[in-house]
Tab-separated table of C-alpha atoms and ligand atoms in Angstrom:
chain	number	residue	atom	x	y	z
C	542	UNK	CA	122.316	192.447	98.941
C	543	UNK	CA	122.188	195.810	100.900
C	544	UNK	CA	122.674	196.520	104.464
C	545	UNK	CA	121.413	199.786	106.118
C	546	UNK	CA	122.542	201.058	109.159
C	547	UNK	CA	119.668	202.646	110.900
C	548	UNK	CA	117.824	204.999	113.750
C	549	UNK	CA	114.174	205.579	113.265
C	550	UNK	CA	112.144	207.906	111.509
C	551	UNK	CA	114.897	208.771	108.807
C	552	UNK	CA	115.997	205.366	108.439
C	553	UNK	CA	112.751	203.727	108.133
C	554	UNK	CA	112.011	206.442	105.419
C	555	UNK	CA	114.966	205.493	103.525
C	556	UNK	CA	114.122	201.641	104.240
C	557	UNK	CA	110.905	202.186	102.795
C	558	UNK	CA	112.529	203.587	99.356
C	559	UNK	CA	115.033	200.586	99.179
C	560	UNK	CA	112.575	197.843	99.476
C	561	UNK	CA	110.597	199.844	96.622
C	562	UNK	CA	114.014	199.494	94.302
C	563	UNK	CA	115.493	195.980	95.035
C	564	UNK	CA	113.196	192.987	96.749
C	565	UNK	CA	112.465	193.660	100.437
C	566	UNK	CA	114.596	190.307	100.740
C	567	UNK	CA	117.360	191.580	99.741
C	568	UNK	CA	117.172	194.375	102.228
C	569	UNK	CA	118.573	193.862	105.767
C	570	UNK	CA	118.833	196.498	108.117
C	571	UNK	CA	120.974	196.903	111.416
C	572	UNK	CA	118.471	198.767	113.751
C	573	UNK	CA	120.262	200.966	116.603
C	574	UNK	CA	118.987	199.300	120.067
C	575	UNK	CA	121.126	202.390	121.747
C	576	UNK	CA	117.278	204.265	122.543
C	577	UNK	CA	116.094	201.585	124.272
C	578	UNK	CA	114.367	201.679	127.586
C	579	UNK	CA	112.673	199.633	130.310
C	580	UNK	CA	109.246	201.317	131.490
C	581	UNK	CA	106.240	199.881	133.361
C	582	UNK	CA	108.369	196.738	133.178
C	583	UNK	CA	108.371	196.651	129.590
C	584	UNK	CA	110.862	195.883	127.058
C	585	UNK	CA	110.471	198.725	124.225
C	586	UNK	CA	112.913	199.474	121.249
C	587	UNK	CA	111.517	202.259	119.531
C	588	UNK	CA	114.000	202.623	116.430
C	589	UNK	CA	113.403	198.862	115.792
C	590	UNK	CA	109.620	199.700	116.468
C	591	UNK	CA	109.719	202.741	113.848
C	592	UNK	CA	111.505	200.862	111.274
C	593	UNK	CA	109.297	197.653	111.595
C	594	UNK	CA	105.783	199.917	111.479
C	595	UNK	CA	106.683	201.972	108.915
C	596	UNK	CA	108.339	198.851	106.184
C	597	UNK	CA	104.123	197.550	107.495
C	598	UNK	CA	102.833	200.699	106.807
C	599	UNK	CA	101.144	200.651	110.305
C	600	UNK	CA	103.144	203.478	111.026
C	601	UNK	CA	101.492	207.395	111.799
C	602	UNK	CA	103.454	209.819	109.596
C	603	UNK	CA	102.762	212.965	111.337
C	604	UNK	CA	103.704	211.766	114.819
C	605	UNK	CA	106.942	210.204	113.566
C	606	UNK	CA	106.315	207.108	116.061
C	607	UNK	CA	103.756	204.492	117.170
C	608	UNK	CA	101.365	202.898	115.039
C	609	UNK	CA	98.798	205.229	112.724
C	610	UNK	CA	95.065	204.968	114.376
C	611	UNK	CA	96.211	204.442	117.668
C	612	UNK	CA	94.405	204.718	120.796
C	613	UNK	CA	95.454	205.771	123.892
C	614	UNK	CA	92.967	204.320	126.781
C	615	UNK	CA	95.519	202.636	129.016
C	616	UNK	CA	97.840	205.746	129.457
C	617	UNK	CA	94.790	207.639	130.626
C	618	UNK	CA	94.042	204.855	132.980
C	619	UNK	CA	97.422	204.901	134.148
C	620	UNK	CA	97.121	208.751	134.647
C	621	UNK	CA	94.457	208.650	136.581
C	622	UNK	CA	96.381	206.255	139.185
C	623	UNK	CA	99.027	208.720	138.980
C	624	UNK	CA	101.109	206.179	137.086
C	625	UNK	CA	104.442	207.673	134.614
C	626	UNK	CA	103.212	208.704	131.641
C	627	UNK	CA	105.362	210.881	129.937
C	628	UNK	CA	106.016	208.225	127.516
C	629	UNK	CA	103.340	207.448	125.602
C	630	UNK	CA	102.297	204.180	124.811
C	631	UNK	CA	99.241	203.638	122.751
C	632	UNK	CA	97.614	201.004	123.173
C	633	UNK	CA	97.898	199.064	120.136
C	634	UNK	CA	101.432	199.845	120.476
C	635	UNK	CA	101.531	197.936	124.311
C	636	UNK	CA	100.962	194.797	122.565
C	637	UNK	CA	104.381	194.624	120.604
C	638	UNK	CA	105.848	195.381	123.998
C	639	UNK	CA	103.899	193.336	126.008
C	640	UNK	CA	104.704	190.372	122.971
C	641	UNK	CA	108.529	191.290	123.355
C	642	UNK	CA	108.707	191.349	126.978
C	643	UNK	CA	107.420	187.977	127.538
C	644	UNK	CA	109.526	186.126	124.831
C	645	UNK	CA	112.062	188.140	126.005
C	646	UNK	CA	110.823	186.588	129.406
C	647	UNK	CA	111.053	183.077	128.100
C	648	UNK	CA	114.803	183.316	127.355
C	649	UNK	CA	114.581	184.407	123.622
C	650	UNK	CA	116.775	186.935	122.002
C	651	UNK	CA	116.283	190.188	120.770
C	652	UNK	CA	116.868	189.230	117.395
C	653	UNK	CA	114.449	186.205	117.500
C	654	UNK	CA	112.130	188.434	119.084
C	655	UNK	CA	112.458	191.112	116.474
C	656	UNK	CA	112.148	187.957	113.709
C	657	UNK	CA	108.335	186.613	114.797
C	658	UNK	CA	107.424	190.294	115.276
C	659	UNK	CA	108.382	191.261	111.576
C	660	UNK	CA	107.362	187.907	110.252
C	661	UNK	CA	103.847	188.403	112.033
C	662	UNK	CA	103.604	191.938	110.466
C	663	UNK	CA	104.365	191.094	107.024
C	664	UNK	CA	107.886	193.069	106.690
C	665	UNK	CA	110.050	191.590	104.048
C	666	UNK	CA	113.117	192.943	104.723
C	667	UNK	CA	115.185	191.614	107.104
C	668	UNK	CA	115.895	193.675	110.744
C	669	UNK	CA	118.652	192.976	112.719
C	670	UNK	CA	119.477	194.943	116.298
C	671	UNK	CA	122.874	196.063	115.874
C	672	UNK	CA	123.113	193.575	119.453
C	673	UNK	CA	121.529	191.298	121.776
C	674	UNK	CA	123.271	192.481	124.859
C	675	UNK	CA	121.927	195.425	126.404
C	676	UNK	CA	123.515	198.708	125.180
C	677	UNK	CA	122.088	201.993	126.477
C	678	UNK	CA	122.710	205.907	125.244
C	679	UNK	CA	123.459	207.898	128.046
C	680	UNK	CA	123.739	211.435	128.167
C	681	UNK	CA	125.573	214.088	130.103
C	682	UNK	CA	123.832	217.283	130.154
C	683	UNK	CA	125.540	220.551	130.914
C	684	UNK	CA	126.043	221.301	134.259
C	685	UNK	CA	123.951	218.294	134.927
C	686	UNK	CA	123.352	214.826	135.684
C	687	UNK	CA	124.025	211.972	133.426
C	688	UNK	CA	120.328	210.698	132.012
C	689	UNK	CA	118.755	207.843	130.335
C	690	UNK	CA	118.431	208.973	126.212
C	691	UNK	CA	114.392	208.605	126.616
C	692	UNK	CA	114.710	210.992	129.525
C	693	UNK	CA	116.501	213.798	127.381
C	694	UNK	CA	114.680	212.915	124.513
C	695	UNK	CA	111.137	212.647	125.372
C	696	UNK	CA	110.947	213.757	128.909
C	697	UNK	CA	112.962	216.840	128.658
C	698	UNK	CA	112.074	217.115	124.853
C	699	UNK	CA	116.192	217.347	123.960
C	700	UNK	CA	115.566	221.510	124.517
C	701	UNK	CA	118.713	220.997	127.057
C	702	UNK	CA	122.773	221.418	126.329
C	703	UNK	CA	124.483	218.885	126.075
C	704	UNK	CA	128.124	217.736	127.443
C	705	UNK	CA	128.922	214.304	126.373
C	706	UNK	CA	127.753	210.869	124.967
C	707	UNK	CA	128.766	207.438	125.988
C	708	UNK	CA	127.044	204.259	124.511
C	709	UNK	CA	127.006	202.050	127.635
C	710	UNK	CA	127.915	198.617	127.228
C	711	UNK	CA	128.778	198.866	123.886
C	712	UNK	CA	132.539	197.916	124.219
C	713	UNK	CA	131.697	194.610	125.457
C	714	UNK	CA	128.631	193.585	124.071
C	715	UNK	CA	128.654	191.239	120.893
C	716	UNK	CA	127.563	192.038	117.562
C	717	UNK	CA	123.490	190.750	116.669
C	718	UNK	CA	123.348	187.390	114.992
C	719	UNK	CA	124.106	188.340	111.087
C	720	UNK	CA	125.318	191.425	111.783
C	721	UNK	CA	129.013	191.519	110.946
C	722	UNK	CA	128.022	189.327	107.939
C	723	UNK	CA	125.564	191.276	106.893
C	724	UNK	CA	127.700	194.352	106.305
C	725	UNK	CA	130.477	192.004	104.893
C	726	UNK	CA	128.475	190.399	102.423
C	727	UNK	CA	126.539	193.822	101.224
C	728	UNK	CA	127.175	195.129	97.603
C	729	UNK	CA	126.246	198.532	99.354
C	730	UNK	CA	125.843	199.928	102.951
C	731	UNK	CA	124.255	202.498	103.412
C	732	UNK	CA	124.447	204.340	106.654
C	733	UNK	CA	120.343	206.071	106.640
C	734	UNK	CA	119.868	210.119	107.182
C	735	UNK	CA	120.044	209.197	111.065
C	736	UNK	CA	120.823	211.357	113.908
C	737	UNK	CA	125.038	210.374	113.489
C	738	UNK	CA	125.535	211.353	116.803
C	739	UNK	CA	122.900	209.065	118.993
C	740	UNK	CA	121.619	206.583	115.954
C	741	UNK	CA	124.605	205.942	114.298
C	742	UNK	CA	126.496	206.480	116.557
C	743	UNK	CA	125.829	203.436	119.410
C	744	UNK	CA	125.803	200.909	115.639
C	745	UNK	CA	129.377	202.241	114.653
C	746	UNK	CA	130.498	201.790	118.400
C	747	UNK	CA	129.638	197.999	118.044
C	748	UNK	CA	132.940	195.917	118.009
C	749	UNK	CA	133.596	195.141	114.679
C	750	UNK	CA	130.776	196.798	112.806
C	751	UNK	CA	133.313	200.456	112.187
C	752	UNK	CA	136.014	198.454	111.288
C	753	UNK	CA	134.022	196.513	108.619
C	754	UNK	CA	132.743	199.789	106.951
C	755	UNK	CA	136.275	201.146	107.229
C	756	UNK	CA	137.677	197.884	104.805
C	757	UNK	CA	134.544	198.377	102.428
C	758	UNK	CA	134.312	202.308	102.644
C	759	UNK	CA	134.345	202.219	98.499
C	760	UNK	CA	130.803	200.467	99.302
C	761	UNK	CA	129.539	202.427	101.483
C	762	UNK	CA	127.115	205.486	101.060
C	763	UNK	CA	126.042	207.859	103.519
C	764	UNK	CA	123.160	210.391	103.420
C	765	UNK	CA	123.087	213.252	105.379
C	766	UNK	CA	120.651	213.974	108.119
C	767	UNK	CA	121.689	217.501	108.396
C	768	UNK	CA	119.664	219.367	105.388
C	769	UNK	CA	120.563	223.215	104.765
C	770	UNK	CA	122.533	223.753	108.527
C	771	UNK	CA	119.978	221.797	110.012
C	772	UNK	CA	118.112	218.425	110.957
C	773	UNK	CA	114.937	218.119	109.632
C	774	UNK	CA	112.962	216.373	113.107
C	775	UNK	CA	115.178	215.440	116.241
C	776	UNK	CA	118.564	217.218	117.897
C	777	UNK	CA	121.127	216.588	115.773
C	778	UNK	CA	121.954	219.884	114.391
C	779	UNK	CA	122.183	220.796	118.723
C	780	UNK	CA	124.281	217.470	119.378
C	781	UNK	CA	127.015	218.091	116.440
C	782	UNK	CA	127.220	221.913	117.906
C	783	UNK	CA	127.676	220.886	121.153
C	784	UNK	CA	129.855	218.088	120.680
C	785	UNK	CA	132.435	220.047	118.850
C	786	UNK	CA	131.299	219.380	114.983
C	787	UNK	CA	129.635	221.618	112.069
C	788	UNK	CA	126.100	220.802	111.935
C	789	UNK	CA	126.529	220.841	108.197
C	790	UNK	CA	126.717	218.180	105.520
C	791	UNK	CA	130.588	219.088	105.881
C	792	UNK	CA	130.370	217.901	109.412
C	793	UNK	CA	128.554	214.955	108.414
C	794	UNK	CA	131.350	213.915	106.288
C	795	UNK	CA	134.244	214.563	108.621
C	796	UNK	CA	132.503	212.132	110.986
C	797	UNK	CA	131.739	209.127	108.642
C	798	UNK	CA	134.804	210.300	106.235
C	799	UNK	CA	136.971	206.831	107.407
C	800	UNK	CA	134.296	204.936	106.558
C	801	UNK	CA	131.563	205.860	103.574
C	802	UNK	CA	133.078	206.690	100.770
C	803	UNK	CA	130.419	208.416	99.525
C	804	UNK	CA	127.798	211.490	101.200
C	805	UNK	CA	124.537	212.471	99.056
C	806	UNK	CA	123.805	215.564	100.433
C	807	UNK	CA	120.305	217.740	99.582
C	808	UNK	CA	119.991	219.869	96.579
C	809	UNK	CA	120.490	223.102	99.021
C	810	UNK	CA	123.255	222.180	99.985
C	811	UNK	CA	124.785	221.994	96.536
C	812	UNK	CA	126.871	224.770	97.464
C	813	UNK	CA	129.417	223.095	99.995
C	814	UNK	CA	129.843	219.660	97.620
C	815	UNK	CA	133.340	220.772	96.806
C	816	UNK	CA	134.441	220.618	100.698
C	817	UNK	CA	133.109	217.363	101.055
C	818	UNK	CA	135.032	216.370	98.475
C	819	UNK	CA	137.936	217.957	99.657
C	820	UNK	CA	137.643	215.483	102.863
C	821	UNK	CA	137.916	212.675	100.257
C	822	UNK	CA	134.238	212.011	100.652
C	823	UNK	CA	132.442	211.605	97.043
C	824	UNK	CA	129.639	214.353	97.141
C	825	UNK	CA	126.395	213.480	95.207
C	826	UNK	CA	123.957	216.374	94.803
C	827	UNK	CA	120.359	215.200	95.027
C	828	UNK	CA	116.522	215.327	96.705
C	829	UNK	CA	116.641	214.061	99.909
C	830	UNK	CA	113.578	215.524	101.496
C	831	UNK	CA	111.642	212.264	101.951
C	832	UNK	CA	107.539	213.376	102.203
C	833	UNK	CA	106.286	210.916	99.955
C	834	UNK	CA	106.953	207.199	99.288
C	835	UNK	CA	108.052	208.114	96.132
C	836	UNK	CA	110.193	209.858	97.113
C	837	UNK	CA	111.708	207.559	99.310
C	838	UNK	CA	111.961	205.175	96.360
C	839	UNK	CA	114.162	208.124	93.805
C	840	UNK	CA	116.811	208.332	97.040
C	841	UNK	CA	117.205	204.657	97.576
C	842	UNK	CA	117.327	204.408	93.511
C	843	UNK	CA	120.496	207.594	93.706
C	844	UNK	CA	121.898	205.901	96.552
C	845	UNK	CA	122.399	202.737	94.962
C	846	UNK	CA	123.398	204.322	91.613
C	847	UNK	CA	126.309	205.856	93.593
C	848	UNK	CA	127.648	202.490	93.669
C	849	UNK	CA	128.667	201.120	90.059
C	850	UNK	CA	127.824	197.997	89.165
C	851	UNK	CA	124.342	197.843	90.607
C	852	UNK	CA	120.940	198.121	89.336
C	853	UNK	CA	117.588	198.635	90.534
C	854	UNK	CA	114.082	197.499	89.082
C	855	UNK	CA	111.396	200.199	89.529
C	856	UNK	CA	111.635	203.824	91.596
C	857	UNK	CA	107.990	204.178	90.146
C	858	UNK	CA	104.593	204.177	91.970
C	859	UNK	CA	103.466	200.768	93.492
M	1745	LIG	N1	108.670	210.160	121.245
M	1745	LIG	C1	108.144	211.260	121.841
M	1745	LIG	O1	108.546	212.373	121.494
M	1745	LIG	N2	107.202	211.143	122.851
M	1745	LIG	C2	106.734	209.946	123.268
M	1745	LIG	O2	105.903	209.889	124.181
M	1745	LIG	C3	107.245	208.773	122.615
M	1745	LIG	C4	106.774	207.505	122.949
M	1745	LIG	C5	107.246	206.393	122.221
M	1745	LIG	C6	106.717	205.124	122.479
M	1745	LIG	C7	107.163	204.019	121.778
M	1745	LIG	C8	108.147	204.184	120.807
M	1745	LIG	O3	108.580	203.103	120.117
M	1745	LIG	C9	108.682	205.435	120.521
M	1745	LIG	C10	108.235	206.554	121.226
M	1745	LIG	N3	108.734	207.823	120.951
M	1745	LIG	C11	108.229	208.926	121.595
M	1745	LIG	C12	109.783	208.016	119.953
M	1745	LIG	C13	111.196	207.813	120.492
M	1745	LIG	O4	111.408	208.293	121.756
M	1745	LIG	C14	112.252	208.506	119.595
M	1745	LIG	O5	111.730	208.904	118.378
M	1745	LIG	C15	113.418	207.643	119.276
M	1745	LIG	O6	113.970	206.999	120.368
M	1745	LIG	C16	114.509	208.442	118.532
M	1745	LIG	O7	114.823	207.725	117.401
């Protein structure tokens, strides 16, 4: 069994590789529901959204989000009534929101919700948000109020400084269904190329879930996010900086050093392996520019290499 911790577009590009090496089924992934947001009344989780299209391939590459082919008639409707729509929602896209918000509606959980929807797609692997209990990024910008992550993200397009980030609700919320025994139970966890900051980050703040990794660090295998000095889509280069951390893969390791006890870092950054090491971190030297499915598959197959004992079935074309 392997358990992933996981954002979005990294993570679900990772995800994609590891259900390529090992049976989907024996994949679970614990989805960050820190990004979350309510708009137009609607429920939407985009890192559990990003994970589930991509594992159905209904995902668009380029865009990095939303479904591939979409269509965007109801956010020009809603411009025209000079509705909000600086979050786009395409419309094929509405209708796993619309889906979640009603059973959501009806008294289901999250993680039920988050079942039927990956059932109805045809995703084998397993997704599990890290909780069921509302928890909700928020940051503090420099000089500035504290906003709602969509707002800095997508709304001021992250090109603002920031001060500080708190994980509201996180403390007290409980751990998804599965969760704590997913990562317990795991041959390996791996914690995906995810912003560490603002993906990881709100998973590892879940009671329990940090403590877990910390007992089965020998288990657990990182991959950076941070690629040459920087992040390869997203802020998390900017957030490390700000926050008081080297945006390098030596940063990387300092912040997940208690609990993976291993880092692959990118071929480019072959160069610094020896300080990673020197934080007690196990430095593996590999491709981790994910383009292509295959390549996807060739990290997940390293990844899981890094942990002895394991083996995988086929890293080749499907
Ligand atoms: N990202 C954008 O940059 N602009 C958008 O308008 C946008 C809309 C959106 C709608 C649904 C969804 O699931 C994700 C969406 N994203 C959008 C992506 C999202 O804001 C971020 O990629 C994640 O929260 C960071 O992992």
């Amino acid at each position: 069994m392997i358990t992933a911790l996981a954002g979005g577009v990294g993570a679900a590009r990772m995800l994609r590789g590891l259900v390529r090496v090992v049976p989907p089924a024996e994949v679970t992934a614990v989805v960050n529901t820190g990004d979350d947001t309510v708009l137009h009344g609607l429920h939407i989780c985009p890192d559990l959204d990003s994970v589930t299209y991509t594992l159905a391939s209904m995902n668009d590459e380029e865009r990095g989000w939303g479904q591939a082919g979409e269509t965007w008639a109801v956010m020009e409707a809603l411009e025209r009534l000079g509705g909000e729509t600086w979050f786009r929602l395409g419309d094929r896209d509405l209708a796993t929101h619309l889906y979640r918000t009603q059973r959501l509606a009806d008294g289901a959980r999250l993680s039920e919700v988050t079942g039927e929807i990956t059932a109805a797609l045809g995703v084998g692997a397993r997704l599990l948000p890290m909780s069921d209990d509302p928890v909700r990024t928020r940051v503090t910008l420099v000089d500035g109020p504290e906003i709602d992550f969509q707002e800095y993200f997508v709304r001021r397009q992250h090109a603002v400084a920031v001060e500080a980030v708190r994980f509201d609700g996180a403390a007290r919320c409980t751990p998804g269904p599965g969760v704590l025994d997913a990562l317990a139970g795991a041959d390996v966890v791996v914690i995906c190329p995810s912003n560490p900051v603002v993906s990881i980050g709100p998973v590892l703040a879940v009671p329990g879930v940090a403590d877990c990794l910390r007992q089965r660090r020998d288990r657990v295998v990182a991959v950076s996010p941070i690629v040459a000095g920087a992040a390869l889509r997203g802020p998390a280069d900017r957030l490390m900086a700000e926050l008081g951390e080297e945006p390098s893969v030596v940063g990387v390791a300092r912040m997940y050093a208690a609990m993976a006890g291993t880092l692959v870092v990118d071929e480019s950054d072959a160069a610094r392996a020896e300080e990673v090491e020197m934080l007690g971190v196990r430095c593996i030297v590999a491709p981790t520019i994910m383009r292509t499915v295959d390549d996807s598959a060739r990290l997940a197959a390293t990844v899981l290499g890094a942990v002895s004992g394991l083996t995988t079935t086929d890293a080749s074309p499907r």
